[in-house]
Amino acid sequence: MAKTRTNIERTVDPAAQEMLDRADKLGLGTAFSRADAMPACPIGMGASPKSGICCKNCYMGPCRLVKDGQVGVCGATVDTIAARNLARAVAGGAAAHSDHGRDVAFTLLATAEGHAQGYQIRDEAKLRAVARKFGIPTDKRKKEEIARDVALKAISQFGQQTGELIYLKTAPKKRQERWKKYGVTPRGVDREVVEVLHRTHVGDDQDAEHILQGAIRCALSDGWGGSMIATDLSDILFGTPSPRVGQVNLGVLKDDEVNLVLHGHEPTLSEMIVAAASEPELIAYAESKGAKGINLAGICCTSNEVLLRQGVPSAGNFLNQELALLTGAVEAMVVDVQCIMQALPDLASHFHTKFITTSPKVKIAGGTHMEFDEHKALDQAREIVKLAIDNYPNRGETAIPDYRSDIVPGFSHEYINYMLGGSFRASFRPLNDAIMSGRIRGVAAEVGCNNPRTPHDKSHEFLVRELLKNDVLVVQTGCGALASGKFGYAIGEAALEFAGPGLREVCEATGMPPVLHMGSCVDNSRILTVLTQMAEEGGLGDDISDVPAVGLAPEWMSEKALSIGTYAAASGASVIFGIDSPVGASPEVTRLMTETWDRVLGAKMEFVKTDEEMLQKTLAHIDAKRAALNLPVYDPKRFGRSGDARMLALEELPEAEMADALYGGAK
Ligand code: BF8
C-alpha cells in the first residue's frame, strides 16, 4: 500500500510546501502526489538482485528476471540486461544534450549568414577562442566569417564518422591516452548514439563490459561533444557568463505584473522573449491592460540560461514547474525541450494560464503550439509576450508564496580564471595551492535534478551545507544550483558564513565565493574544463583523476543525469548518485562501474541511498586523492577562522605578500 507523505515530508522548500497545501485544498494532483500513488516499478528500475530486472528490448518479452540464474527468452542474463538498460539511458541523455548543441550551432550559422532575426554575436572574444580550438583562422577575418566556419565545424562533429571529436584534444594528455587504451574515444556524436542503440538491440552486444564501453564512448560524445558545443556556442551568441545578482523561488512571480514563465532547456527563443519583454511598446501594452509591467521568470535549465546571462529571476527547479502554475498568477508558460511534465497543460486548464509549446520536437496535448523558427524569432517572441499580456485580465485569485532569495550565478571557467588570476597570480594557481595546503579540502560538483521520490531539495541542501562546513569548494549546475540559491548558499561571498575556516580564508583572500553556480546541465562541460585546467596547472597530478574532486547527483531522475555521470567518471571524476541504482540487480555491472572503471579510468560511478553516506563517501574519496598526491592530511582545526588576529594582520600586508603568507608553504 503506497504511503502518502505530508507536504513537509515531500519538500524542504517552504514555498513549495505552501503550494502543495494549496494543491490539496484545490483537489489538484502534482508529481509529489502521483509519486506517492505510484511506487516505482522495482523490476523496471532493477535496483537490487532481489528486485530483479526487466528487459523490453524485443517482443519475445518483456522478460522479468526475478529468480537466481534466470535468463530472458533469448538467453540474456541479468548482467547483459543491466548494462544494456544503462547504455540505452545514456544514449537517450547524450542525444538530448547533443541535439540541443546542434540546434544552437544552426542558430549560430543562421546568425553568421544574416538570416536569424534578432540574434547577434555577443562575445567575439569567445568566438575567436573557440575558432582557435577548432583550428579555424581568425586573422583579419570578419566575425561573421569566423562564426560561419565555427558553426559548420561544430555541425560536422555530429555527423563525423571517423577520427576523434575536436574537443577531446583539450583534455589532459594522460586522459586522452586512457580513452584510446580502453577503446572509448568518441568519433562523432550521432555515430556514438546510434551505435549504442544498435549494440543494445536484441541479438547484438552481449558482454556487459563491452556494452558499457559503448555507453562510455557515447557519454563522452556528450560531455566533450554536444554539451561543450552547446555551452561554447551559446556563449558566443548570448555572452559568456560572469557573476550577476538574481533571485530564485516562487516569490519572484508578481501579483501586479504579467507573469511569463520560461521552461525547458534551450536559450534560443527565451533570449528573444527577454528582448521582446523589454520593448517599450509591449510594456505600454501591458500597462494598458492594468498590469504594472512584464515579469519573466524561468524554470529548470532555460531558467539557468537566462538567469546567468540576463539576470531573469528563477521560479525554481524541476519540481517547481507545477507549483508555479498553482499560484494562479502565470499568464503563460512557454516551454521548449526536456524536463517538461505532461501534467502541465491539464493543470494550467484549472487556471487562466496559457501553456505554449515551441519546439518542432515537442508537442503536448492540451498546449498551444507556436513553432519556433529562428528566422523570425523576435516576431514570434513578441507574439508570445502579447498573448500573455492579453491573458492578464483573465487572472483569478492568486497565491504567490512570499519566498525568494538572492542568487549569484555566472561562474564560467573564463570568469573563474579571471577571478583567481586577477587577484595575484595567473590562472588556477591560487585554487590549486589552497587545495595543496589543505585550506580547501577538495572540490565537489553538486549537480542534477529533483526527484519526487525523495524530499524535494533536501539532499541538495544537506550536501552543500555539509560540504562547505568541511572546507570543500562547491561548484553547481542545473536544478542543484537552483536549490542552493533558494537556501542562500549560491549568494557569492555572502555565503562565506557557511564555509569552514580554511575555505573561508581562501575565499576572502581571492574574492571567490564558496559555491560557484556555473550554469545549466549542458554547462557541466564547463566543469570538465575547470578540472582540466586544475590538472594542468600543476601540483595536483597530471590528470583529472588525480584531482581531489567528486561529482554528486543526489536527487537525479533523468537519462541526461546518467550520461553526465558516465562522462564525468570516464573523464576521471568519480560520481555519487542518490535515489537508487539502475544496475543494482547485477552485482557484476555494479563491480564493472566501480572497480573496473576505477582501474581503467581512475574514477567510478556509485549509487548510494542516504545523504549521510553520500557525504561520507565524498569526503573519503577526496581524502584518498589527497593522500595519493602526498598532500597534508586535511585538518579542520589547522586554519584560523577569518576575522581572527592572524587574518586581520595578513590583511594589512600588500597583496603579493599576503598571497605568499597564505599559500607559500603549500608545496
Ligand atoms: O538538464 S537537472 S531535472 S532541468 S535533467 Fe531536468 Fe535534471 Fe533539472 Fe536541466 Ni538537468
Short mmCIF file of C-alpha atoms in Angstrom, two decimals, residues 246-606:
data_model
loop_
_atom_site.label_atom_id
_atom_site.label_comp_id
_atom_site.label_asym_id
_atom_site.label_seq_id
_atom_site.Cartn_x
_atom_site.Cartn_y
_atom_site.Cartn_z
CA GLY A 246 19.44 37.41 -9.49
CA GLN A 247 16.62 35.93 -7.47
CA VAL A 248 15.14 32.48 -7.12
CA ASN A 249 11.96 30.79 -5.87
CA LEU A 250 8.25 31.11 -6.48
CA GLY A 251 8.15 34.51 -4.81
CA VAL A 252 9.73 36.04 -7.92
CA LEU A 253 6.27 35.91 -9.53
CA LYS A 254 4.49 39.24 -9.20
CA ASP A 255 0.92 39.94 -8.25
CA ASP A 256 0.66 43.15 -10.25
CA GLU A 257 2.60 42.27 -13.41
CA VAL A 258 2.12 39.96 -16.37
CA ASN A 259 3.98 36.76 -15.40
CA LEU A 260 5.51 34.83 -18.29
CA VAL A 261 7.34 31.63 -17.27
CA LEU A 262 10.10 30.20 -19.50
CA HIS A 263 10.65 26.48 -19.01
CA GLY A 264 12.85 23.87 -20.64
CA HIS A 265 16.47 23.98 -21.71
CA GLU A 266 17.35 25.99 -24.76
CA PRO A 267 18.28 29.66 -24.58
CA THR A 268 17.46 30.45 -28.21
CA LEU A 269 13.80 31.50 -28.07
CA SER A 270 13.89 32.58 -24.42
CA GLU A 271 16.66 35.10 -25.21
CA MET A 272 14.35 36.65 -27.80
CA ILE A 273 11.47 36.71 -25.29
CA VAL A 274 13.75 38.57 -22.89
CA ALA A 275 14.45 41.10 -25.65
CA ALA A 276 10.77 41.44 -26.59
CA ALA A 277 9.61 41.83 -22.97
CA SER A 278 11.81 44.90 -22.55
CA GLU A 279 10.41 46.69 -25.61
CA PRO A 280 8.63 49.92 -24.56
CA GLU A 281 5.64 49.22 -26.85
CA LEU A 282 4.95 45.89 -25.17
CA ILE A 283 5.45 47.30 -21.67
CA ALA A 284 2.98 50.07 -22.53
CA TYR A 285 0.59 47.45 -23.88
CA ALA A 286 0.83 45.54 -20.58
CA GLU A 287 0.08 48.76 -18.70
CA SER A 288 -2.94 49.35 -20.91
CA LYS A 289 -4.29 46.03 -19.58
CA GLY A 290 -3.87 47.15 -15.98
CA ALA A 291 -0.53 45.45 -15.24
CA LYS A 292 2.46 47.32 -13.83
CA GLY A 293 4.85 45.58 -16.21
CA ILE A 294 6.02 42.30 -17.71
CA ASN A 295 7.72 39.88 -15.37
CA LEU A 296 9.71 36.99 -16.81
CA ALA A 297 10.63 34.01 -14.64
CA GLY A 298 12.37 30.75 -15.50
CA ILE A 299 12.07 27.10 -14.56
CA CYS A 300 14.71 24.35 -14.96
CA CYS A 301 17.68 24.94 -17.24
CA THR A 302 16.11 27.52 -19.56
CA SER A 303 15.93 29.39 -16.28
CA ASN A 304 19.62 28.87 -15.61
CA GLU A 305 20.45 30.03 -19.15
CA VAL A 306 18.59 33.35 -18.90
CA LEU A 307 19.39 33.83 -15.21
CA LEU A 308 23.12 33.69 -15.65
CA ARG A 309 23.24 35.76 -18.80
CA GLN A 310 20.32 38.20 -18.42
CA GLY A 311 19.50 38.12 -14.71
CA VAL A 312 15.95 36.85 -15.38
CA PRO A 313 14.67 35.62 -11.99
CA SER A 314 14.09 31.91 -11.49
CA ALA A 315 10.80 30.49 -10.24
CA GLY A 316 12.75 27.40 -9.29
CA ASN A 317 13.86 23.95 -10.27
CA PHE A 318 12.26 20.85 -11.79
CA LEU A 319 9.68 20.18 -9.08
CA ASN A 320 8.65 23.84 -9.04
CA GLN A 321 7.15 23.65 -12.54
CA GLU A 322 3.66 22.61 -11.44
CA LEU A 323 3.87 24.73 -8.31
CA ALA A 324 4.38 27.88 -10.39
CA LEU A 325 1.05 27.21 -12.14
CA LEU A 326 -0.65 26.58 -8.80
CA THR A 327 -0.05 30.23 -7.85
CA GLY A 328 -2.73 31.14 -10.37
CA ALA A 329 -0.53 34.10 -11.30
CA VAL A 330 1.05 32.79 -14.50
CA GLU A 331 -0.38 34.28 -17.69
CA ALA A 332 1.63 31.98 -19.92
CA MET A 333 4.16 29.19 -19.55
CA VAL A 334 6.37 28.80 -22.62
CA VAL A 335 8.29 25.54 -22.96
CA ASP A 336 10.95 24.33 -25.35
CA VAL A 337 12.57 20.91 -24.74
CA GLN A 338 13.34 18.47 -21.90
CA CYS A 339 12.08 18.02 -18.33
CA ILE A 340 8.60 19.35 -19.17
CA MET A 341 5.89 17.37 -17.36
CA GLN A 342 2.94 16.24 -19.45
CA ALA A 343 0.74 17.14 -16.48
CA LEU A 344 1.24 20.86 -17.11
CA PRO A 345 -1.46 21.63 -19.72
CA ASP A 346 -4.15 19.94 -17.63
CA LEU A 347 -3.03 21.79 -14.52
CA ALA A 348 -2.94 25.05 -16.49
CA SER A 349 -6.54 24.44 -17.57
CA HIS A 350 -7.65 24.86 -13.92
CA PHE A 351 -6.39 28.43 -14.07
CA HIS A 352 -6.30 31.09 -16.80
CA THR A 353 -2.74 30.08 -17.76
CA LYS A 354 -1.85 29.57 -21.43
CA PHE A 355 0.52 26.68 -21.98
CA ILE A 356 2.62 27.13 -25.12
CA THR A 357 4.91 24.59 -26.76
CA THR A 358 7.50 25.98 -29.17
CA SER A 359 9.95 23.29 -30.23
CA PRO A 360 9.47 21.47 -33.54
CA LYS A 361 10.37 18.38 -31.47
CA VAL A 362 7.87 18.79 -28.62
CA LYS A 363 4.10 18.95 -28.89
CA ILE A 364 1.98 18.29 -25.79
CA ALA A 365 -1.72 17.63 -26.00
CA GLY A 366 -3.67 20.49 -24.47
CA GLY A 367 -0.95 23.04 -25.20
CA THR A 368 -0.97 25.75 -27.87
CA HIS A 369 1.81 25.04 -30.37
CA MET A 370 3.66 28.10 -31.69
CA GLU A 371 6.57 26.58 -33.54
CA PHE A 372 9.91 28.32 -33.17
CA ASP A 373 11.68 29.47 -36.32
CA GLU A 374 14.95 31.32 -35.80
CA HIS A 375 14.41 33.30 -38.99
CA LYS A 376 11.53 35.17 -37.35
CA ALA A 377 12.32 34.53 -33.70
CA LEU A 378 11.90 38.08 -32.45
CA ASP A 379 8.49 38.44 -34.08
CA GLN A 380 7.43 35.13 -32.56
CA ALA A 381 8.71 36.24 -29.17
CA ARG A 382 6.66 39.44 -29.45
CA GLU A 383 3.59 37.41 -30.33
CA ILE A 384 4.07 35.19 -27.25
CA VAL A 385 4.57 38.17 -24.94
CA LYS A 386 1.43 39.82 -26.39
CA LEU A 387 -0.57 36.65 -25.86
CA ALA A 388 0.48 36.61 -22.19
CA ILE A 389 -0.44 40.28 -21.79
CA ASP A 390 -3.86 39.70 -23.38
CA ASN A 391 -4.43 36.96 -20.80
CA TYR A 392 -3.70 39.19 -17.78
CA PRO A 393 -7.29 40.46 -17.36
CA ASN A 394 -8.45 36.82 -17.13
CA ARG A 395 -6.46 36.19 -13.95
CA GLY A 396 -8.44 34.90 -10.97
CA GLU A 397 -7.45 34.51 -7.35
CA THR A 398 -3.68 34.20 -6.83
CA ALA A 399 -1.49 32.80 -4.06
CA ILE A 400 2.19 33.61 -4.56
CA PRO A 401 4.37 32.30 -1.72
CA ASP A 402 6.44 35.12 -0.27
CA TYR A 403 9.76 33.32 -0.62
CA ARG A 404 12.59 34.48 -2.83
CA SER A 405 16.34 34.51 -2.27
CA ASP A 406 19.21 36.31 -3.90
CA ILE A 407 21.42 34.15 -6.08
CA VAL A 408 24.69 34.96 -7.84
CA PRO A 409 25.18 32.73 -10.88
CA GLY A 410 27.60 33.15 -13.76
CA PHE A 411 30.87 31.44 -12.86
CA SER A 412 32.07 30.39 -16.28
CA HIS A 413 35.56 28.87 -16.31
CA GLU A 414 36.71 32.04 -18.06
CA TYR A 415 35.46 34.10 -15.15
CA ILE A 416 36.97 31.77 -12.53
CA ASN A 417 40.32 32.13 -14.28
CA TYR A 418 39.99 35.88 -14.25
CA MET A 419 38.74 35.95 -10.66
CA LEU A 420 41.65 33.89 -9.37
CA GLY A 421 44.36 35.11 -11.70
CA GLY A 422 43.26 38.69 -11.48
CA SER A 423 43.95 38.75 -7.75
CA PHE A 424 47.63 37.99 -7.63
CA ARG A 425 48.71 35.05 -9.74
CA ALA A 426 47.80 33.73 -13.13
CA SER A 427 45.04 31.19 -13.69
CA PHE A 428 44.10 28.42 -11.28
CA ARG A 429 47.27 28.65 -9.17
CA PRO A 430 45.59 30.03 -6.04
CA LEU A 431 42.96 27.30 -6.09
CA ASN A 432 45.49 24.52 -6.59
CA ASP A 433 47.71 25.97 -3.86
CA ALA A 434 44.80 26.19 -1.46
CA ILE A 435 43.97 22.53 -2.06
CA MET A 436 47.60 21.56 -1.70
CA SER A 437 47.92 23.36 1.64
CA GLY A 438 44.68 21.80 2.88
CA ARG A 439 42.82 25.07 3.32
CA ILE A 440 40.46 23.74 0.71
CA ARG A 441 39.98 20.02 1.23
CA GLY A 442 38.80 19.37 -2.33
CA VAL A 443 36.11 20.21 -4.86
CA ALA A 444 32.60 18.78 -5.23
CA ALA A 445 30.34 19.29 -8.23
CA GLU A 446 26.88 19.11 -6.64
CA VAL A 447 24.51 18.97 -9.59
CA GLY A 448 21.46 17.35 -11.10
CA CYS A 449 17.75 17.02 -10.82
CA ASN A 450 14.90 16.86 -8.32
CA ASN A 451 13.03 13.60 -7.94
CA PRO A 452 9.66 13.42 -6.15
CA ARG A 453 10.65 10.02 -4.72
CA THR A 454 12.98 11.81 -2.34
CA PRO A 455 12.19 15.01 -0.40
CA HIS A 456 12.50 17.92 -2.80
CA ASP A 457 15.79 19.86 -2.38
CA LYS A 458 16.59 18.12 0.94
CA SER A 459 19.65 16.23 -0.28
CA HIS A 460 20.95 19.23 -2.24
CA GLU A 461 20.61 21.47 0.80
CA PHE A 462 22.18 18.97 3.19
CA LEU A 463 25.15 18.13 0.99
CA VAL A 464 26.03 21.72 0.11
CA ARG A 465 25.77 22.79 3.75
CA GLU A 466 27.94 19.94 4.99
CA LEU A 467 30.49 20.15 2.18
CA LEU A 468 31.03 23.85 2.86
CA LYS A 469 31.43 23.15 6.57
CA ASN A 470 34.09 20.59 5.64
CA ASP A 471 36.08 23.12 3.58
CA VAL A 472 35.01 21.64 0.25
CA LEU A 473 34.59 24.12 -2.60
CA VAL A 474 31.24 23.50 -4.29
CA VAL A 475 30.56 24.00 -8.00
CA GLN A 476 27.00 23.62 -9.24
CA THR A 477 24.77 23.47 -12.29
CA GLY A 478 21.16 22.61 -13.12
CA CYS A 479 18.50 22.07 -10.50
CA GLY A 480 21.07 21.57 -7.73
CA ALA A 481 22.31 25.11 -8.31
CA LEU A 482 18.78 26.50 -8.09
CA ALA A 483 18.19 24.57 -4.85
CA SER A 484 21.30 26.14 -3.34
CA GLY A 485 20.03 29.52 -4.45
CA LYS A 486 16.81 29.01 -2.52
CA PHE A 487 18.70 28.32 0.70
CA GLY A 488 21.15 31.20 0.37
CA TYR A 489 24.25 29.16 -0.45
CA ALA A 490 24.77 30.44 -4.01
CA ILE A 491 24.89 34.05 -3.00
CA GLY A 492 28.51 34.86 -3.76
CA GLU A 493 30.77 35.95 -0.95
CA ALA A 494 27.82 36.43 1.38
CA ALA A 495 27.77 32.62 1.69
CA LEU A 496 31.14 32.70 3.45
CA GLU A 497 29.42 32.32 6.80
CA PHE A 498 28.62 28.73 5.80
CA ALA A 499 32.22 27.87 4.85
CA GLY A 500 34.72 26.09 7.05
CA PRO A 501 37.67 28.15 8.28
CA GLY A 502 40.17 27.16 5.59
CA LEU A 503 37.77 27.58 2.69
CA ARG A 504 36.63 30.87 4.12
CA GLU A 505 40.19 32.16 4.38
CA VAL A 506 40.87 31.37 0.73
CA CYS A 507 37.60 32.87 -0.44
CA GLU A 508 38.25 36.05 1.47
CA ALA A 509 41.74 36.35 0.03
CA THR A 510 40.75 35.67 -3.57
CA GLY A 511 37.22 37.05 -3.75
CA MET A 512 35.97 33.61 -4.79
CA PRO A 513 32.62 32.53 -3.35
CA PRO A 514 32.48 29.07 -1.74
CA VAL A 515 29.65 27.99 -4.09
CA LEU A 516 30.08 28.59 -7.80
CA HIS A 517 26.90 28.44 -9.90
CA MET A 518 28.24 27.51 -13.33
CA GLY A 519 25.03 27.27 -15.33
CA SER A 520 22.68 24.73 -16.81
CA CYS A 521 23.21 20.99 -17.23
CA VAL A 522 24.97 21.28 -20.60
CA ASP A 523 27.32 23.59 -18.71
CA ASN A 524 28.69 20.61 -16.84
CA SER A 525 31.10 20.80 -19.76
CA ARG A 526 32.47 23.93 -18.03
CA ILE A 527 33.32 21.71 -15.05
CA LEU A 528 35.32 19.41 -17.37
CA THR A 529 37.29 22.45 -18.49
CA VAL A 530 37.89 23.61 -14.91
CA LEU A 531 39.09 20.14 -13.88
CA THR A 532 41.38 20.01 -16.91
CA GLN A 533 42.87 23.38 -16.02
CA MET A 534 43.38 22.28 -12.42
CA ALA A 535 45.15 19.13 -13.59
CA GLU A 536 47.33 21.11 -15.99
CA GLU A 537 48.13 23.91 -13.57
CA GLY A 538 50.48 21.65 -11.61
CA GLY A 539 50.65 20.33 -8.08
CA LEU A 540 47.53 18.16 -8.30
CA GLY A 541 48.86 15.43 -10.55
CA ASP A 542 48.55 15.48 -14.31
CA ASP A 543 45.15 14.01 -14.99
CA ILE A 544 41.60 14.81 -13.85
CA SER A 545 41.56 11.56 -11.88
CA ASP A 546 44.38 12.90 -9.68
CA VAL A 547 42.42 15.98 -8.57
CA PRO A 548 40.58 15.64 -5.21
CA ALA A 549 37.18 16.15 -6.80
CA VAL A 550 33.83 14.35 -6.76
CA GLY A 551 30.55 14.73 -8.66
CA LEU A 552 27.21 14.34 -6.86
CA ALA A 553 23.67 13.94 -8.23
CA PRO A 554 21.69 13.15 -5.08
CA GLU A 555 18.19 13.75 -6.48
CA TRP A 556 18.73 12.56 -10.06
CA MET A 557 15.91 11.34 -12.26
CA SER A 558 16.74 11.88 -15.96
CA GLU A 559 18.65 9.90 -18.55
CA LYS A 560 20.71 13.03 -19.06
CA ALA A 561 21.98 12.65 -15.49
CA LEU A 562 23.23 9.15 -16.31
CA SER A 563 25.02 10.46 -19.39
CA ILE A 564 26.64 13.23 -17.34
CA GLY A 565 27.64 10.80 -14.59
CA THR A 566 29.15 8.42 -17.11
CA TYR A 567 31.17 11.08 -18.92
CA ALA A 568 32.30 12.56 -15.61
CA ALA A 569 33.60 9.17 -14.43
CA ALA A 570 35.14 8.49 -17.84
CA SER A 571 36.85 11.88 -17.58
CA GLY A 572 38.35 10.93 -14.21
CA ALA A 573 35.90 12.46 -11.72
CA SER A 574 34.17 9.88 -9.54
CA VAL A 575 30.45 10.40 -9.17
CA ILE A 576 27.95 9.52 -6.48
CA PHE A 577 24.25 9.28 -7.28
CA GLY A 578 21.39 9.14 -4.80
CA ILE A 579 17.89 7.61 -5.20
CA ASP A 580 18.59 4.04 -6.32
CA SER A 581 20.83 2.11 -8.66
CA PRO A 582 19.56 1.28 -12.15
CA VAL A 583 22.17 -1.50 -12.30
CA GLY A 584 21.83 -2.82 -8.74
CA ALA A 585 20.22 -6.05 -9.96
CA SER A 586 23.59 -7.01 -11.40
CA PRO A 587 26.47 -7.21 -8.91
CA GLU A 588 28.73 -7.73 -11.93
CA VAL A 589 27.72 -4.46 -13.65
CA THR A 590 27.98 -2.69 -10.29
CA ARG A 591 31.52 -4.10 -9.97
CA LEU A 592 32.42 -3.01 -13.50
CA MET A 593 31.26 0.56 -12.88
CA THR A 594 33.19 0.78 -9.64
CA GLU A 595 36.27 -1.49 -9.55
CA THR A 596 36.90 -1.79 -13.28
CA TRP A 597 36.20 1.84 -14.11
CA ASP A 598 38.36 2.92 -11.19
CA ARG A 599 41.22 0.79 -12.53
CA VAL A 600 40.98 1.73 -16.20
CA LEU A 601 39.57 5.26 -15.98
CA GLY A 602 40.68 6.32 -12.49
CA ALA A 603 37.11 7.04 -11.37
CA LYS A 604 33.91 5.23 -10.56
CA MET A 605 30.16 5.72 -10.58
CA GLU A 606 28.26 4.70 -7.45
#
